[in-house]
Structure formats: C-alpha cells, structure tokens
Short mmCIF file of C-alpha atoms in Angstrom, two decimals:
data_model
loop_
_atom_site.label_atom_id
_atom_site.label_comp_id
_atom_site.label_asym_id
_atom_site.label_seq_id
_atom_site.Cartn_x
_atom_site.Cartn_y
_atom_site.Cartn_z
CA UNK A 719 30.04 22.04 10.73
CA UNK A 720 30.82 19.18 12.36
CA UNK A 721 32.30 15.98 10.74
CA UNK A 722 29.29 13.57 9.72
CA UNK A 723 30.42 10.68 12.90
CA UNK A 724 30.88 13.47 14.95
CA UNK A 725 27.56 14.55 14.64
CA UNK A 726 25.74 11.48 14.96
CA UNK A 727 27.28 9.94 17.71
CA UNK A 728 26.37 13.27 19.68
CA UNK A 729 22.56 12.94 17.83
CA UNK A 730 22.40 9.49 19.50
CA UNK A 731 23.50 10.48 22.87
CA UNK A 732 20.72 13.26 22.73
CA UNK A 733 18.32 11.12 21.44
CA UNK A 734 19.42 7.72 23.53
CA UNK A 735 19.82 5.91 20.30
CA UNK A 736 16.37 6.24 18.98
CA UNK A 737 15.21 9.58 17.68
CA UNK A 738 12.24 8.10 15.98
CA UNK A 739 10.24 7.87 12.67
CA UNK A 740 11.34 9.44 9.55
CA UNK A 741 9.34 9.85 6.25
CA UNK A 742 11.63 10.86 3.43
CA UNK A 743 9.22 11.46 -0.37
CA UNK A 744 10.96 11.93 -3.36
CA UNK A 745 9.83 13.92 -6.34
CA UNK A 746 11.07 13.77 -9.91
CA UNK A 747 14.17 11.85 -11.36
CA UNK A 748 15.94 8.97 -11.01
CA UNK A 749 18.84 10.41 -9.80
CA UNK A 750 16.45 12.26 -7.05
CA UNK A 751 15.38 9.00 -5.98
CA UNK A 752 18.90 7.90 -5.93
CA UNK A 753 19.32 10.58 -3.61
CA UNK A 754 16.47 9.97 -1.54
CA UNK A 755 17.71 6.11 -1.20
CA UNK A 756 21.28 8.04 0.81
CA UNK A 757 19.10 9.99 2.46
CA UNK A 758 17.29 7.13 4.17
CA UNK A 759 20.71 5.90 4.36
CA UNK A 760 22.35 8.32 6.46
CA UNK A 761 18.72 8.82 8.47
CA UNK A 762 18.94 5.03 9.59
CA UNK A 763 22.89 5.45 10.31
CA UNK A 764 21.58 8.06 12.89
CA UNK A 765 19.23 5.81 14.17
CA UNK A 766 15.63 6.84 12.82
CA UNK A 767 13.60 4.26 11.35
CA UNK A 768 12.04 4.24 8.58
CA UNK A 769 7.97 4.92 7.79
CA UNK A 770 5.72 5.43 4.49
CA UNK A 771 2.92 7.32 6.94
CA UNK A 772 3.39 11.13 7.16
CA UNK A 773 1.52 11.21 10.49
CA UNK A 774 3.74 8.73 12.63
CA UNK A 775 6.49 10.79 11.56
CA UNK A 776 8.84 12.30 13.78
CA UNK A 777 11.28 13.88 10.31
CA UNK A 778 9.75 14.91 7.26
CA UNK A 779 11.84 15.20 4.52
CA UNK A 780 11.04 16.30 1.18
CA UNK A 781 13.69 15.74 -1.66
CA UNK A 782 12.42 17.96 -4.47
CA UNK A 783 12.69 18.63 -8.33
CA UNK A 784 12.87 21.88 -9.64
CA UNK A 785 12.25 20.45 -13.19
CA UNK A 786 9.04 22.33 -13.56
CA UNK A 787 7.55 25.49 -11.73
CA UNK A 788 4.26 22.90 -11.11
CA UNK A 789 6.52 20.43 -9.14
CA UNK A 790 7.53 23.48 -7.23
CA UNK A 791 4.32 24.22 -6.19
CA UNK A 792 3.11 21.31 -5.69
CA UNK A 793 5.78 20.71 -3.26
CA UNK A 794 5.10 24.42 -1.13
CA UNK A 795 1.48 23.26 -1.21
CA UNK A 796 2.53 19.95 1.13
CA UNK A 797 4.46 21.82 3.04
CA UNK A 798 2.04 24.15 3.43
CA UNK A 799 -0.32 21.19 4.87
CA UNK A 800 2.50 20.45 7.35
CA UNK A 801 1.96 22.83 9.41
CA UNK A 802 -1.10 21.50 10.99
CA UNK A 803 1.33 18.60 11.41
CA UNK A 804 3.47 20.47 13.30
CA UNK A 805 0.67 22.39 15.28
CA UNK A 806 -0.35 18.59 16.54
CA UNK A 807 3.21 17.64 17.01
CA UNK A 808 5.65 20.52 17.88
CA UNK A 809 8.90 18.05 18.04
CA UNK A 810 7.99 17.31 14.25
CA UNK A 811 11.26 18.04 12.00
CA UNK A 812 10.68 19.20 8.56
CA UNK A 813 12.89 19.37 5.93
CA UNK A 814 13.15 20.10 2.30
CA UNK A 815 16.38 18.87 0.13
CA UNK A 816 16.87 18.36 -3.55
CA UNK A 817 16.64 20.74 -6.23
CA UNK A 818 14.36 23.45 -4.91
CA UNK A 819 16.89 24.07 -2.00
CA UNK A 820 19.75 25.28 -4.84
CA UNK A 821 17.69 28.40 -5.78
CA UNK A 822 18.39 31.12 -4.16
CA UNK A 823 14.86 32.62 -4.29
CA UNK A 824 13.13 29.17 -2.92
CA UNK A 825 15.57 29.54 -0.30
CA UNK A 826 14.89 32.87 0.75
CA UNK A 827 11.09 32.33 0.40
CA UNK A 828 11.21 29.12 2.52
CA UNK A 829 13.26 31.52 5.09
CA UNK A 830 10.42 34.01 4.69
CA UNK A 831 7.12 32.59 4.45
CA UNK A 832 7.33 29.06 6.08
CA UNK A 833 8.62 28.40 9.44
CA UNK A 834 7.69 25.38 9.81
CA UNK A 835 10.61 24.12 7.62
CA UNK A 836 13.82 23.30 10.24
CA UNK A 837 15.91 22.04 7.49
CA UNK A 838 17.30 22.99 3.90
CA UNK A 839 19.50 20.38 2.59
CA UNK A 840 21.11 20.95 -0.72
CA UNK A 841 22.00 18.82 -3.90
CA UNK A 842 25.31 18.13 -2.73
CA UNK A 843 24.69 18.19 0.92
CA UNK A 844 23.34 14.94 1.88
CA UNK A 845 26.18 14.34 4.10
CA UNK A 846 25.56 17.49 5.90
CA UNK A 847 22.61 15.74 7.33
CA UNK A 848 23.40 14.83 10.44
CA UNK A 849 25.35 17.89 11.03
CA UNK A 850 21.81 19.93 10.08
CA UNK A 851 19.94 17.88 12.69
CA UNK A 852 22.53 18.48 15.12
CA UNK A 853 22.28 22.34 14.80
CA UNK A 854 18.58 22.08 14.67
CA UNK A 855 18.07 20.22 17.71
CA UNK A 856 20.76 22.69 19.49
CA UNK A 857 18.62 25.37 19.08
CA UNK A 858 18.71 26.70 15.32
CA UNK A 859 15.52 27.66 13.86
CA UNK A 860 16.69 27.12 10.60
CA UNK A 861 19.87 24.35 9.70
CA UNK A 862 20.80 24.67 6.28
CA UNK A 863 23.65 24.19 3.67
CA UNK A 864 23.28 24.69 0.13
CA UNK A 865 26.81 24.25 -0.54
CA UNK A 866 28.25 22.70 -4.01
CA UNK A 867 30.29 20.31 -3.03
CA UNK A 868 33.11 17.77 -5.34
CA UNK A 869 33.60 15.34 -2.94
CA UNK A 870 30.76 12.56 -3.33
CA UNK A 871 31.03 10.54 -0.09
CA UNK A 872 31.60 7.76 -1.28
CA UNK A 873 30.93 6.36 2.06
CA UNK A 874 27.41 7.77 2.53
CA UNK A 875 24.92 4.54 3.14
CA UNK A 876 21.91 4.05 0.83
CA UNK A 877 18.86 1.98 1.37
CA UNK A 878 17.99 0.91 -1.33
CA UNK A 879 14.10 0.44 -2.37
CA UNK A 880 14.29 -3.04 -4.67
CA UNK A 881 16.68 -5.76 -3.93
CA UNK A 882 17.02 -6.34 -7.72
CA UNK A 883 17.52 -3.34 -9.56
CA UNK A 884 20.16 -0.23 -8.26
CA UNK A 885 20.57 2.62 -9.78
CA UNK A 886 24.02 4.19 -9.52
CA UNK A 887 24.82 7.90 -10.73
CA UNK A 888 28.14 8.11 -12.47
CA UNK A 889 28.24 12.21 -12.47
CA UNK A 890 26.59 15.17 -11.54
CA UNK A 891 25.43 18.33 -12.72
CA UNK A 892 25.58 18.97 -16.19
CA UNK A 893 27.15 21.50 -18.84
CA UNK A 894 24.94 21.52 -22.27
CA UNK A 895 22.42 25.01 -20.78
CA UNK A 896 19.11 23.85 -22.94
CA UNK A 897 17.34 26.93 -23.13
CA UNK A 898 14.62 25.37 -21.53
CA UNK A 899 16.35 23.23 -18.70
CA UNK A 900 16.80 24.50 -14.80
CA UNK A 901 19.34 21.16 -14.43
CA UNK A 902 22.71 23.34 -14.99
CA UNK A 903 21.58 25.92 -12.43
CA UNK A 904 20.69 23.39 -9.58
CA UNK A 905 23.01 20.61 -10.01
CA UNK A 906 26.18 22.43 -10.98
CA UNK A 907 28.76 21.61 -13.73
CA UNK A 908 29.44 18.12 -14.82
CA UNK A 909 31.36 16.63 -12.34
CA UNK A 910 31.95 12.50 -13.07
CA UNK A 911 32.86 10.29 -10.23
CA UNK A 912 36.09 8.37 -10.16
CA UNK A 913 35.62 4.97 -12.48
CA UNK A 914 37.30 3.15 -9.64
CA UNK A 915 34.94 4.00 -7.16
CA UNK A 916 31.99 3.47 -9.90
CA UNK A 917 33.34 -0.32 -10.98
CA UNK A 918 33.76 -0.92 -6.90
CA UNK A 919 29.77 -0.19 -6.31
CA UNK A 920 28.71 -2.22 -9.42
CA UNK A 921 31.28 -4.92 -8.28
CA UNK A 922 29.50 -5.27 -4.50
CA UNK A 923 26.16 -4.79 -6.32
CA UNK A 924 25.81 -7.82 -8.33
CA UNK A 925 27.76 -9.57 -5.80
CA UNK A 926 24.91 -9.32 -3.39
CA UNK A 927 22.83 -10.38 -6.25
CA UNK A 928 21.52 -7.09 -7.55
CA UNK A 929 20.52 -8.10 -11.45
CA UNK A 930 20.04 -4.48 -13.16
CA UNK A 931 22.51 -2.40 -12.90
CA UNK A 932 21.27 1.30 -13.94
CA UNK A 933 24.04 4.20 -14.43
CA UNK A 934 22.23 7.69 -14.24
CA UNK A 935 23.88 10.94 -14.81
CA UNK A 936 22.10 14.03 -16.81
CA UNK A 937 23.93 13.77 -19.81
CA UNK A 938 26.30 10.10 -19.48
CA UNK A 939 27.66 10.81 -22.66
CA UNK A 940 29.77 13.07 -21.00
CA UNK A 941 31.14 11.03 -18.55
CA UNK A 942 35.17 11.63 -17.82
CA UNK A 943 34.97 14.94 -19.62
CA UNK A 944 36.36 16.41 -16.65
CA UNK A 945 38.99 13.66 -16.11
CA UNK A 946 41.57 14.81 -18.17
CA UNK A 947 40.90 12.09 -20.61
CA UNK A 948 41.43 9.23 -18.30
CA UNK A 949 38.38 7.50 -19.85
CA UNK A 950 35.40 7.75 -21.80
CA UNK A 951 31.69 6.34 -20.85
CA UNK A 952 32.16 3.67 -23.41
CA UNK A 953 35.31 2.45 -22.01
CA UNK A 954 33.73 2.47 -18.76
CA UNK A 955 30.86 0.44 -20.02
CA UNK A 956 33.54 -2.35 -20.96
CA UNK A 957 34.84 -2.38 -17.80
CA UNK A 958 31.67 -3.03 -16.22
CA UNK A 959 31.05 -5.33 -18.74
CA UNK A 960 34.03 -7.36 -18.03
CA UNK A 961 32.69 -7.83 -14.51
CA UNK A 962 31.81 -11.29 -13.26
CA UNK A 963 28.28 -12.39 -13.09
CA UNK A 964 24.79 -12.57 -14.96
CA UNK A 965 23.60 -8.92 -14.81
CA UNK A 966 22.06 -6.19 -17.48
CA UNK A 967 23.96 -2.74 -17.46
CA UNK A 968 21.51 0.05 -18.85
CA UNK A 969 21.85 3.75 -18.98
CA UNK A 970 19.99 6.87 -19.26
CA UNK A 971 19.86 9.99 -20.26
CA UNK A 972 22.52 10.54 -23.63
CA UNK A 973 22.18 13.26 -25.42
CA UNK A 974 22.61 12.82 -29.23
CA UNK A 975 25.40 15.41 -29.70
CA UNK A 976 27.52 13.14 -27.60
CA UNK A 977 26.36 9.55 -28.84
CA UNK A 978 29.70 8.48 -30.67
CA UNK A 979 30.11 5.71 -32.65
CA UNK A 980 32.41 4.54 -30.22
CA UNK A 981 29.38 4.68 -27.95
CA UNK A 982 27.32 2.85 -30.44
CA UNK A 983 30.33 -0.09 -30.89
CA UNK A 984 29.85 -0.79 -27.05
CA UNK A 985 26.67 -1.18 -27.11
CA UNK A 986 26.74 -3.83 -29.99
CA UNK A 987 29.28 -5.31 -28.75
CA UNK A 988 29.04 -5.55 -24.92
CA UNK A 989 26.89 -8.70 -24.19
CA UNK A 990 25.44 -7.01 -20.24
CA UNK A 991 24.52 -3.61 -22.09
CA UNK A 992 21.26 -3.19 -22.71
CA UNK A 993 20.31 -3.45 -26.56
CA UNK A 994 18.13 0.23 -25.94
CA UNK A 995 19.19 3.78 -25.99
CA UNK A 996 17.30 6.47 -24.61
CA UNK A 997 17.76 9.22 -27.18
CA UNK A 998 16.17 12.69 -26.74
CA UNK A 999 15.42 14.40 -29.86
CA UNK A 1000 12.82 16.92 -28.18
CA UNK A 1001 11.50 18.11 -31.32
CA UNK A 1002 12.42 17.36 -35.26
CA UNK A 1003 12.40 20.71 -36.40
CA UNK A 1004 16.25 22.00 -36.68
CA UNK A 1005 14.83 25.61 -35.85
CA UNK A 1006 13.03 24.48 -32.72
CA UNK A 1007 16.45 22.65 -32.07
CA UNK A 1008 19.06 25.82 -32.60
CA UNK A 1009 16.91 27.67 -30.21
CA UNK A 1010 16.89 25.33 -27.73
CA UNK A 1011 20.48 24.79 -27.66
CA UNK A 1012 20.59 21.36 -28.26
CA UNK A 1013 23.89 21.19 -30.59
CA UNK A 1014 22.95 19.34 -33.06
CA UNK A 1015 20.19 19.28 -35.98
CA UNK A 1016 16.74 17.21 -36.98
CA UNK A 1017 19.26 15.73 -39.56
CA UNK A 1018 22.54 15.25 -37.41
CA UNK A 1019 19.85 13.25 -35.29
CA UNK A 1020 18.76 11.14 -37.68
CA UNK A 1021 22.35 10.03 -38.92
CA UNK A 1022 22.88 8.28 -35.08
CA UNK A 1023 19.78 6.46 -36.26
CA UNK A 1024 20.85 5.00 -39.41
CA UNK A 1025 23.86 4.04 -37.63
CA UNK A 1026 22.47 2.28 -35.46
CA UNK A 1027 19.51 0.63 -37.73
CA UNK A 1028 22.29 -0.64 -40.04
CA UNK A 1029 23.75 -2.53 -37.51
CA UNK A 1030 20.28 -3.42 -36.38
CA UNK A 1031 17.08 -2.47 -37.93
CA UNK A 1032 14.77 -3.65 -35.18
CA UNK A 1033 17.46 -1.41 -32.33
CA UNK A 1034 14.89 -0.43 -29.58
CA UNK A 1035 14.96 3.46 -29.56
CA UNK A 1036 13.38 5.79 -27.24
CA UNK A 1037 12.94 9.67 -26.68
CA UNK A 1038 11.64 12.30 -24.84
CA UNK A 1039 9.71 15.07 -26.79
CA UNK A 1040 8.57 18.82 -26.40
CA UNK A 1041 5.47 19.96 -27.46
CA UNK A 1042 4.80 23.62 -28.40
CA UNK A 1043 8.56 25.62 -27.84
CA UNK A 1044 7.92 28.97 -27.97
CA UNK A 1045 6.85 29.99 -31.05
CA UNK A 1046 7.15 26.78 -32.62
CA UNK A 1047 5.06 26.78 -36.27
CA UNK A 1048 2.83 24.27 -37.77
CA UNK A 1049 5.53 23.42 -39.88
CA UNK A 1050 8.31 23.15 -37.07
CA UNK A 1051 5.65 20.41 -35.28
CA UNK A 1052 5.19 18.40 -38.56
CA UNK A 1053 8.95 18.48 -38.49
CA UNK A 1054 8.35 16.05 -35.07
CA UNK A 1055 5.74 14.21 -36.64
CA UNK A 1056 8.13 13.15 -39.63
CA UNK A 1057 10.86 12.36 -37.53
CA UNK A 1058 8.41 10.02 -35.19
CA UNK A 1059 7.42 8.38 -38.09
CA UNK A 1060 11.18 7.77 -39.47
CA UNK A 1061 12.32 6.37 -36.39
CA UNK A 1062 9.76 4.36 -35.13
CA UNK A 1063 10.35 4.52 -31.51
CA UNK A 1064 9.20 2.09 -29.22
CA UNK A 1065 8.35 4.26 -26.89
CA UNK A 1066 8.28 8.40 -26.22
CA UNK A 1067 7.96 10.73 -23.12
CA UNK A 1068 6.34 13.65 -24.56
CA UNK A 1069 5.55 16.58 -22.76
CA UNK A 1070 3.52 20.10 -23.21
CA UNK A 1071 6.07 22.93 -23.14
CA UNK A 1072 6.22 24.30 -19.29
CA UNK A 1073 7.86 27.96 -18.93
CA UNK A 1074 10.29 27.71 -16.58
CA UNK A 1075 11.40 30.58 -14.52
CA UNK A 1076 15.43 30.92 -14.37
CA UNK A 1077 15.84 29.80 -18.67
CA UNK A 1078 15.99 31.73 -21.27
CA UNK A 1079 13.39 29.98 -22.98
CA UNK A 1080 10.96 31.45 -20.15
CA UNK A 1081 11.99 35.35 -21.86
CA UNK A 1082 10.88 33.90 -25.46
CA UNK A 1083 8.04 35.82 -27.02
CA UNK A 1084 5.48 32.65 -27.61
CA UNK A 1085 2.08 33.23 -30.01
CA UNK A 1086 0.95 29.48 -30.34
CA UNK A 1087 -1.82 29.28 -28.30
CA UNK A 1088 -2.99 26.67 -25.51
CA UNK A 1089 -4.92 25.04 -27.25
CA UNK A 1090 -2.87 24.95 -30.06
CA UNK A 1091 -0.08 22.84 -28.24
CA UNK A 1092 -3.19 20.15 -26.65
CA UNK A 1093 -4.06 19.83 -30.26
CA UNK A 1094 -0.48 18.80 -31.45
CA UNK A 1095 -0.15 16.86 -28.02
CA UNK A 1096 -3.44 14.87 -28.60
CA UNK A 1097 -2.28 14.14 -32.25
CA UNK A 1098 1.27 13.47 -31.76
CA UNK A 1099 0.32 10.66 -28.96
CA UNK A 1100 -2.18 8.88 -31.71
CA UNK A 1101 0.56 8.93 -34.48
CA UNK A 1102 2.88 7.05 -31.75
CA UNK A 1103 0.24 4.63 -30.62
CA UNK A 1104 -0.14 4.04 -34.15
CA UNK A 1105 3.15 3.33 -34.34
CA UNK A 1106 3.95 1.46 -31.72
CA UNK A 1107 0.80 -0.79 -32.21
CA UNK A 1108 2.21 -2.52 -35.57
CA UNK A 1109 6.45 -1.94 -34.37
CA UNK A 1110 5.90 -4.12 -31.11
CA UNK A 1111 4.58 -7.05 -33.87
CA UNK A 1112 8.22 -7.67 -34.97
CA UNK A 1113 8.75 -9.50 -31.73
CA UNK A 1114 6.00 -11.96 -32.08
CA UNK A 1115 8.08 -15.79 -32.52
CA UNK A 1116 10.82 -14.14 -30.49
CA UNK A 1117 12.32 -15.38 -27.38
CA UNK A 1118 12.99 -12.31 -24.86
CA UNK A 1119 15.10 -12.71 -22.09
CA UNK A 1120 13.03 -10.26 -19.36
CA UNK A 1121 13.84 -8.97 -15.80
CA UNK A 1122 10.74 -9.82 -13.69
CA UNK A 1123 9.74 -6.67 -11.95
CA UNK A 1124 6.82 -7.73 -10.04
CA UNK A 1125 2.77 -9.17 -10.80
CA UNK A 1126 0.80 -7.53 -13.74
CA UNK A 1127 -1.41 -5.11 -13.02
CA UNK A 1128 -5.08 -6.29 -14.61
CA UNK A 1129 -4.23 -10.07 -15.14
CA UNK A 1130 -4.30 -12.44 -12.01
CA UNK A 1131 -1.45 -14.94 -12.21
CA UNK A 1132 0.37 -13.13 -14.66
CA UNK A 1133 3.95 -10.83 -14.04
CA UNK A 1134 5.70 -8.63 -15.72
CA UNK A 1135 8.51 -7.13 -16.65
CA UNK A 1136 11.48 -5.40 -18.97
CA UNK A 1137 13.38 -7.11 -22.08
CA UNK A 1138 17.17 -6.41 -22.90
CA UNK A 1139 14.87 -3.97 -25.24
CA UNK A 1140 13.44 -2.07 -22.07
CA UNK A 1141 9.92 -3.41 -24.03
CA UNK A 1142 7.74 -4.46 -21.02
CA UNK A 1143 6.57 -8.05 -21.13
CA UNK A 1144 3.82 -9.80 -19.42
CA UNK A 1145 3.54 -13.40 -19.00
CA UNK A 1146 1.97 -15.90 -16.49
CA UNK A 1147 4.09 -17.37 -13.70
CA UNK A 1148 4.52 -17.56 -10.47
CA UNK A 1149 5.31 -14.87 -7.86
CA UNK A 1150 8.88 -16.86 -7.08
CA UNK A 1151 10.21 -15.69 -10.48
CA UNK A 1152 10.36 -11.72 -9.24
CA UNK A 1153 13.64 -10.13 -9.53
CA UNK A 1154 14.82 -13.36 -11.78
CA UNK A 1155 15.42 -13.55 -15.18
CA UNK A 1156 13.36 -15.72 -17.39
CA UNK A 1157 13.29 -16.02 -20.73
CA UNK A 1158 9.99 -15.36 -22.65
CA UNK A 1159 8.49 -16.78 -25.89
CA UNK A 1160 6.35 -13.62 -27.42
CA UNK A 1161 2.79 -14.61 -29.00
CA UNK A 1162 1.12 -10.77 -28.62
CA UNK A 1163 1.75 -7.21 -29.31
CA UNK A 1164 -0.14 -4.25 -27.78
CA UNK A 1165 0.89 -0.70 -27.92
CA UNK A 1166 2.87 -0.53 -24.79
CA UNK A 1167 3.90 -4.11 -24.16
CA UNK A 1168 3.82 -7.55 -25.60
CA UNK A 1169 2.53 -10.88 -23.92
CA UNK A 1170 4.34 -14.45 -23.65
CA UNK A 1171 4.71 -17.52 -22.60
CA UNK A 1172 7.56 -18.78 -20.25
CA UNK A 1173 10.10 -21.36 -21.60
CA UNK A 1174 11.15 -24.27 -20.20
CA UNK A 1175 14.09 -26.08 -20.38
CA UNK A 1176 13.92 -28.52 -23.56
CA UNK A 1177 11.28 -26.13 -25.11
#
C-alpha cells in the first residue's frame, strides 16, 4: 500500500481537492472516540469536510465496539439501512473501522452478506485510510486492512470534538484476558507509546489552552510494561505533572491488581492529578472474581481502599460492576452488595451480564435466571442511590474547584460541570465561564451531583 502522502496527494488530484462530505459515528469507548477524532483527522487532511447529517454524506464511516454482541448488531442493523443510501447515491463510500473489523468472522460476514460496505479499516489501521480510499476509488470493491500494527503515527492529525478537554491514549491493547472481555482479542497485546512522544502531546495541549488532560489506555496501570522498565505510569504522571500551566490530569481505566502504592503516592501527591480513581471491582464475591480472571480477590480489593481512605477518608472512588456472572449465587451477589456498602462509591457503572461470543465466559454453564439478574440489578442501583444520596452531603460548606463543561440540562441560567472529584456540579453563571475553571461553594447534595454557588474574589 501506498505511503499515507502518497496516497492523498493522488486522492486530491482525482478528486480536484474536494472529494466531499464525510460522516464519521463512533460507538463505545473513549479510546474509540479518540480514534474517531484521527479519523476525522486524516479525512480532512484528504480534503473531505466534515458533516453530522448521514444523508449529505458523500463517506460513511462507522468506528465500532465489539464490547457487546448488542453493539454489534446494532451496528449491522445501520448498515443494513445504508443501503437505500447507497441505492439513492451510488458514489456513496461506506466504511466500517474499529473493533468489529478485528474479528475475523465480522470480516468475512461483512465480505459475504453486505456489499454495500467499500471499506474495512482496522484498530491499528487508521493511517491506512487514505491508502483504502485510494484502492477503492481505483476500482476495488472491497479496500481493507486489518493489520496489527506497533507503529502509532504519531503524526496522524486529530480533530478534536471540545476545545477544552483531550483525551490522549497512552497504550493499546491489553494483556489481563477477563473471561468475559473481547478487548485482548481486538486490540492486541499491551503495547504503551513512547513517554516522550506522550509528554510532547500533553505539552502542545495545554499550550493551546486545552484544561483536562485525559490519559486512556485499557488497563493504564500497565503502562511501560513493555518498555523494559524505562518507566512506570506513576512516574509518567510526575512528569506530566511537572509540566507548565493550570491543567487537571485524570485517568481511566486501572485495574486493581496493578494499583500500587506507588500509584496511590502520585496521586496524593501530584497537585494536576485528579483526586478520583476509577477502580473496577466488577463484583465482591472472590469466587465470581477467580472465574473471571481478575487477579486479585473481594479482600485484596478492599486493602487498595483502606489505603487510600487512610490517607483520605472522603477519596472519591468509582467502579464498574457486573451483574449476574454465570452462575453467580445469591450469596456471591450479596458479596457486591457488602462491598458497595464498604466503599461508598460516589458513583458505579453497573451492568447486566452480556454473553459474549469469542470469551470463555460465553462456554460457562449459567442457571440464574433473567429475571433473577433484573432483580439484583433493580436492587443493587437503590442500595447505591441510597448511598450516594447521604455520601455527596460531605461536600456541603466545601469549596470545589470545577471544570465547566457546558449549561445544565433542566435549570435555565445554570452550568455545570466536574470537580477535581469527577463529582458533577451545577451552579448558576454565565455561558462565558465554559471550558474555565471556577471555583464553587457547595450548599446541596443530590444523588448524582451537588449544587453551588460561584465565588468571587474577596468571598
């Protein structure tokens, strides 16, 4: 294939410099819509502009997650619709990139059963792009490379979709093989980025003013793993630390068998690092846990927690929970429930066990019923709201210091926004405050944010 400037200065000649529209959807993580943003990158590098409406469209592309079999579907059901889209409008390009592409079964079945799809675009292909459009438009009825690549073009442009807030992946793929989790099979092994090259981005990011600074990867924990011990993630948090200007560094996701107290240390003691960690437990019974493959137990769990509560009781903690495992008992979900309780998280991302073709959880014999796992959902969720109803209280007479995202939903002069805490705050102000920080004086609690007032200076 041809080199990426290769390729697109021979699109543009074709073309005459303006090959049209392009939609580009994402679907699933952060890091997807990371990828999405170089996608639109590379797409306006060519010389496509950009549109949100599917119709004016001259390229379709759909970056996909394979997270869940229903994503999958759903995305095979809009492509499906496309091809009356393509009946009106036979120059249409349609593509599909992300996730899905890395199977080799979605691949074959997007060969088989939908010609209307002119482009497959793997994880690691994005720079391919061009290249793919090139091949397409010289007559291939199907461009695609689903190649794993270790090279991460550095170079590949990225529009980015807030002027505020970037996200910025630090590695790829991922090595832990949850017994539940596609990731390892359609990202690859962990493969971290050069810190260099990550400090360099962050550097130009906040120099142009960006304010949150968010560094994705599918475990982060692991970061440098695979550099020969040339650094660790905490060590790269204190170099990004160290970096001039007024800016909040968060992180997401850890995983607790990897959350060292060196981890913990730079947290405390980095003043830009956000004072949250995003800690999946996914359940609280040590069973549930060993059969998942999550490398560490219920109790193992809760000893980052006390860590972390010593050196601050009111730490914000979040987590991400699984609801009805295969097999899992009545006692193995009152495990959860205990551990919910213990923690007190501010906030959890809970979810009904999916099977997922391509695990090994998906071969597990399962005899808790449907309704069973609602049940436990529906309960679980009260217990939390419960929770988080009287835990958000402890910041009433507080002063936060909050990231101003945008206007609040239901209240009319009002905006909102994150803490240091990722707690969302709402508070009335004016419009000119978005993407600024202000600092906020809390006088409410609900069970999913807490209201303020602004302060002045001399307050």
């Amino acid at each position: 294939m041809l080199k990426s400037a290769d390729a697109i200065k021979r699109l543009r000649a074709l073309n005459g410099g303006a090959p049209g529209l392009a939609y580009v959807r994402s679907f699933g993580c952060q890091l997807n819509v990371s990828d999405g943003e170089k996608i639109k990158g590379v797409l306006r590098e060519i010389g496509y502009g950009l549109t949100e409406d599917e119709n004016e469209a001259d390229l379709i592309i759909l970056n996909t997650c394979a997270v869940r079999e229903s994503a999958e579907d759903r995305v095979f059901g809009i492509v499906g619709s496309m091809k009356k889209l393509k009946e009106r409008k036979p120059s249409l390009i349609i593509g599909i990139a992300g996730c899905m592409t890395a199977q080799s079964h979605i691949a074959e079945k997007i060969r088989k059963s939908y010609p209307q799809v002119d482009l497959v675009v793997g994880t690691s292909a994005i720079r391919s792009l061009p290249g793919l459009l090139l091949e397409h438009m010289e007559g291939a009825a199907l461009a695609e490379d689903i190649s794993e690549y270790d090279d991460f073009s550095e170079a590949v442009p990225q529009i980015r979709e807030s002027s505020f807030k970037a996200s910025v992946p630090i590695m790829f793929g991922c090595n832990n093989f949850c017994t539940y989790c596609i990731v390892p099979y359609v990202r690859g092994r962990e493969r971290s980025r050069r810190p260099e090259d990550i400090i360099s981005e962050v550097e130009e990011l906040v120099k142009k003013g960006y304010k949150e600074i968010m560094l994705l990867g599918q475990n982060v924990n692991s970061y440098g793993n695979d550099l020969e011990g040339e650094i660790t993630f905490p060590e790269l948090l204190r170099k990004l630390n160290a970096l001039e200007g007024d800016f909040i560094i968060r992180f997401m996701s850890s995983h607790p068998k990897d959350a060292s107290d060196e981890l913990i240390d730079a947290i405390f003691s980095c003043e830009k690092v956000a004072k949250h960690l995003h800690l999946p437990v996914q359940s609280g019974s040590s069973e549930i846990l060993r059969r998942m493959n999550r490398r560490y137990t219920a109790e193992k769990y809760l000893g980052i927690v006390r860590k972390i509560r010593e050196r601050d009781p009111d730490f914000s903690l979040t987590t991400d929970l699984i609801v009805g495992f295969p097999d899992e008992t009545n006692e193995d979900y009152q495990a959860t429930l205990d551990i919910i309780r213990e923690v007190k998280y501010d906030n959890i991302y809970s979810f009904i066990y999916s099977k997922r073709s391509g695990t090994k959880a998906a071969e597990m014999p399962d005899s808790t019923t449907d309704e069973e796992k609602s049940c436990r959902m529906r309960e679980l969720l009260e217990v939390q709201r419960e929770i988080s109803s009287e835990h958000y209280k402890r910041f009433i007479g507080r002063t936060m210091r909050v990231l101003v995202d945008g206007p609040a939903k239901k209240k009319e002069g009002w905006l909102t926004g994150k803490s240091s805490e990722f707690i969302i705050v709402e508070f009335p102000g004016d419009a000119s405050l978005i993407g600024q920080f202000v600092n906020v004086r809390i006088t409410g609690a609900m069970n999913w944010a807490v209201t303020g007032e602004p302060v002045t200076k001399g307050d």
